[in-house]
Amino acid sequence: MHSDHSANGKASVWLKIAAWSGLIFLHFPIAIIALYAFNTEESAFSFPPPGLTTKWFAVAFGRADVLESIGLSLQVACVATVLAMTLGTMASAALYRRNFFGKESITLMLILPIALPGIITGLALLTAFKALDIHPGITTIVIGHATFCVVIVYNNVVARFRRISASLIEASMDLGADGWQTFRYIVLPNLGTAMLAGGMLAFALSFDELIVTTFTAGHEKPLPIWLLNQLTRPRDVPVTNVVAMLVMLVTTIPVFLAYLLTKGGEDVAGSGK
Amino acid sequence: MTTVVEFSSVSRHYGEVKAVDQVSLKIAEGEFFSMLGPSGSGKTTSLRMIAGFEQPSEGYVIIHGHDATGLPPYKRDVNTVFQDYALFPHMNVLENIAYGLMVKGVAKKERLSRAQEALDMVALGEYGLRKPAQLSGGQRQRIALARALVNRPKVLLLDEPLGALDLKLREQMQSELKTLQRQLGITFIFVTHDQTEALSMSDRVAVFNKGRIEQMGSPRDLYNKPQTAFVAEFIGSANVIKQPLVDTLGLQSGKTFALRPEYIDLNAVSEAVSGELNAKGVIRDIQYQGANTRYQVMLDSGEALNVSCANSFSAGNEGSGDVLTDGAEVNLSWRADAMVELRDVELRGENVNVDNAGA
């Protein structure tokens, strides 16, 4: 029978080659960026690089426009994350168990921003801000990012809600806890890691989001927009690479932590008390 | 005796479905009361209305003489042991047990010592610092019991608490629960679909069927004086004798009777017949069940009767039970007073029924 391959649990050589090729294809450009961040040449790209240096890091962190962009992006990501964690958790608490008229539509509308192309979200937001006479700035960027960050938190938290057995909440009430005590002592500790994981993913998404940002940033220059502008300045390439590496680190670390927080199967991790 | 829980014409509807339909009952203080029935019979919904997880659509639930209809669970002096135990996964065993005391504002020192006391009571004294995930099913069950009892409720509700345990452990827990209930003098209201469990533990049993109580009484009454065919067949097993067999046997026409399989004597045709009522037939099926052997006998008139014989240990029959073989002609005989007359079963419109929504 031709189930032999899967039966002994080993992938065929061809499958391994295909998998590794795929991974290399995905990650090679990232490796190149990292490598050229240490390049001694300023604007030429000979391969292999003639020498390696760390001087571009000093240059990058000495530049006011770089620092300002990083600061702005961190600020936006933090505010958007806090907003998303609050709204996302509240939305999932409202939607996960109760059935009411229009529930499906509300769920769809909540999830839609992540499925919509960023260009549509951005354009819609821009039009809305204009109509409401809100001037583009940090507030509009935060609102723009919150549209999709809320979904991320919502999805994480609602999945955890579904895993918390309904009888836990009943048991708490049965033992004399009112609604608030049940939320505080039973629901929240069990949601904690899911909220945190959702928040970290939201932070990572916000930090490097370009399209919606472009429409909502006005004159502000968060990191992704600063990077985009750099493409027109070939002499700055090593500095750009340094910043790009930083963006990668800032976004991958929370994603990795979020993965660690949510992978632990059935026994729900939570604060000890 | 004081009544601790009373249902006054309580109904619970889910749309068109009547999960509980006009149920009235009174449960006395210190009683071990079981609600027995198949799934979807309304027993769990009734229990949940006592706990406060469900509210009646009609009627009143009275606890300790006060109308509890509409009260949330945390304002009722009853505690529940859940079918899935519902232990809080992020707390250790002691914190789980002390939870009820904590939310009521009992000081930390007192609540921990009372929790430890409750833990000792269920013989798991050393397990206080473990997480529920590190315990076996039987241990979780005891923790759930301790967590409910530490609050010293007047009524303990148990929702099929032994369902997930294997047979040996279940039997052990049955006798432990019974002993505990006697010691503490608390009213236990026990929901189960296992008739053996209900019979062996309870002072009184309510048999639920299609949202109603079909019969309520002591285990002996239910077994020996079933009033309906449903009760007769659900508790133990029974031959329901109706037309035309009633006529064949020369009984009062139009009536229905229940006859327990073990009350019928089975003899080879050659032997003398002793009972007041007799019938002839052929063995169609033999099931050896260890202590008993169950025969299905096809009567000459065309109906089948089940007969159960204890496997005695005697010469020529060293515990094998199989004296008679499949296809053998036999005489059945039984005493007339072994038969219980059943009341007419009213046919109800709805057949669809759901058990509780939460399980």
mmCIF file of C-alpha atoms in Angstrom, chain A residues 165-179 181-182 185-186 189-190 266-273, chain B residues 48 51 53 73-74 78-80 82 84 86-91 95-96 99-100 102-104 108 111 133 147-148 151:
data_model
loop_
_atom_site.group_PDB
_atom_site.id
_atom_site.type_symbol
_atom_site.label_atom_id
_atom_site.label_comp_id
_atom_site.label_asym_id
_atom_site.label_seq_id
_atom_site.Cartn_x
_atom_site.Cartn_y
_atom_site.Cartn_z
ATOM 1 C CA SER A 165 -16.215 25.488 30.730
ATOM 2 C CA ALA A 166 -19.523 27.234 31.425
ATOM 3 C CA SER A 167 -19.769 25.224 34.622
ATOM 4 C CA LEU A 168 -16.736 27.097 36.048
ATOM 5 C CA ILE A 169 -18.749 30.293 36.060
ATOM 6 C CA GLU A 170 -21.773 28.489 37.452
ATOM 7 C CA ALA A 171 -19.610 26.875 40.140
ATOM 8 C CA SER A 172 -18.312 30.283 41.164
ATOM 9 C CA MET A 173 -21.817 31.734 41.435
ATOM 10 C CA ASP A 174 -22.959 28.625 43.256
ATOM 11 C CA LEU A 175 -20.232 29.130 45.851
ATOM 12 C CA GLY A 176 -21.523 32.608 46.556
ATOM 13 C CA ALA A 177 -19.578 34.863 44.198
ATOM 14 C CA ASP A 178 -21.551 37.595 42.465
ATOM 15 C CA GLY A 179 -20.945 38.632 38.860
ATOM 16 C CA GLN A 181 -16.250 38.486 41.921
ATOM 17 C CA THR A 182 -16.680 35.722 39.348
ATOM 18 C CA TYR A 185 -11.342 35.662 40.402
ATOM 19 C CA ILE A 186 -12.364 33.123 37.765
ATOM 20 C CA PRO A 189 -7.173 34.795 35.487
ATOM 21 C CA ASN A 190 -8.225 32.288 32.860
ATOM 22 C CA GLU A 266 -5.815 22.428 28.256
ATOM 23 C CA ASP A 267 -4.421 23.543 31.577
ATOM 24 C CA VAL A 268 -5.020 27.219 31.380
ATOM 25 C CA ALA A 269 -2.098 29.178 32.651
ATOM 26 C CA GLY A 270 -2.977 32.121 34.817
ATOM 27 C CA SER A 271 -1.728 34.149 37.689
ATOM 28 C CA GLY A 272 -1.457 31.996 40.788
ATOM 29 C CA LYS A 273 -3.912 34.051 42.793
ATOM 30 C CA ARG B 48 -30.639 23.586 38.113
ATOM 31 C CA ALA B 51 -29.426 25.859 42.293
ATOM 32 C CA PHE B 53 -28.938 28.439 37.165
ATOM 33 C CA PRO B 73 -27.344 31.236 42.585
ATOM 34 C CA TYR B 74 -25.122 33.264 44.935
ATOM 35 C CA VAL B 78 -27.421 25.475 48.476
ATOM 36 C CA ASN B 79 -24.235 24.157 46.894
ATOM 37 C CA THR B 80 -23.677 21.990 43.864
ATOM 38 C CA PHE B 82 -21.050 19.369 39.154
ATOM 39 C CA ASP B 84 -17.616 17.693 35.291
ATOM 40 C CA ALA B 86 -15.877 22.345 37.558
ATOM 41 C CA LEU B 87 -12.737 22.796 39.649
ATOM 42 C CA PHE B 88 -10.977 26.086 38.957
ATOM 43 C CA PRO B 89 -7.886 25.134 36.906
ATOM 44 C CA HIS B 90 -5.775 28.119 37.953
ATOM 45 C CA MET B 91 -6.148 27.527 41.692
ATOM 46 C CA GLU B 95 -7.733 27.634 47.095
ATOM 47 C CA ASN B 96 -10.517 25.830 45.266
ATOM 48 C CA TYR B 99 -13.134 29.899 47.336
ATOM 49 C CA GLY B 100 -16.679 29.963 48.692
ATOM 50 C CA MET B 102 -13.154 33.801 50.386
ATOM 51 C CA VAL B 103 -15.923 35.451 48.391
ATOM 52 C CA LYS B 104 -18.016 35.584 51.543
ATOM 53 C CA LYS B 108 -7.676 33.996 55.311
ATOM 54 C CA ARG B 111 -10.826 29.823 55.607
ATOM 55 C CA ALA B 133 -5.002 18.853 36.568
ATOM 56 C CA ARG B 147 -15.533 22.519 48.025
ATOM 57 C CA ALA B 148 -19.310 22.364 48.255
ATOM 58 C CA ASN B 151 -19.754 26.180 52.995
#
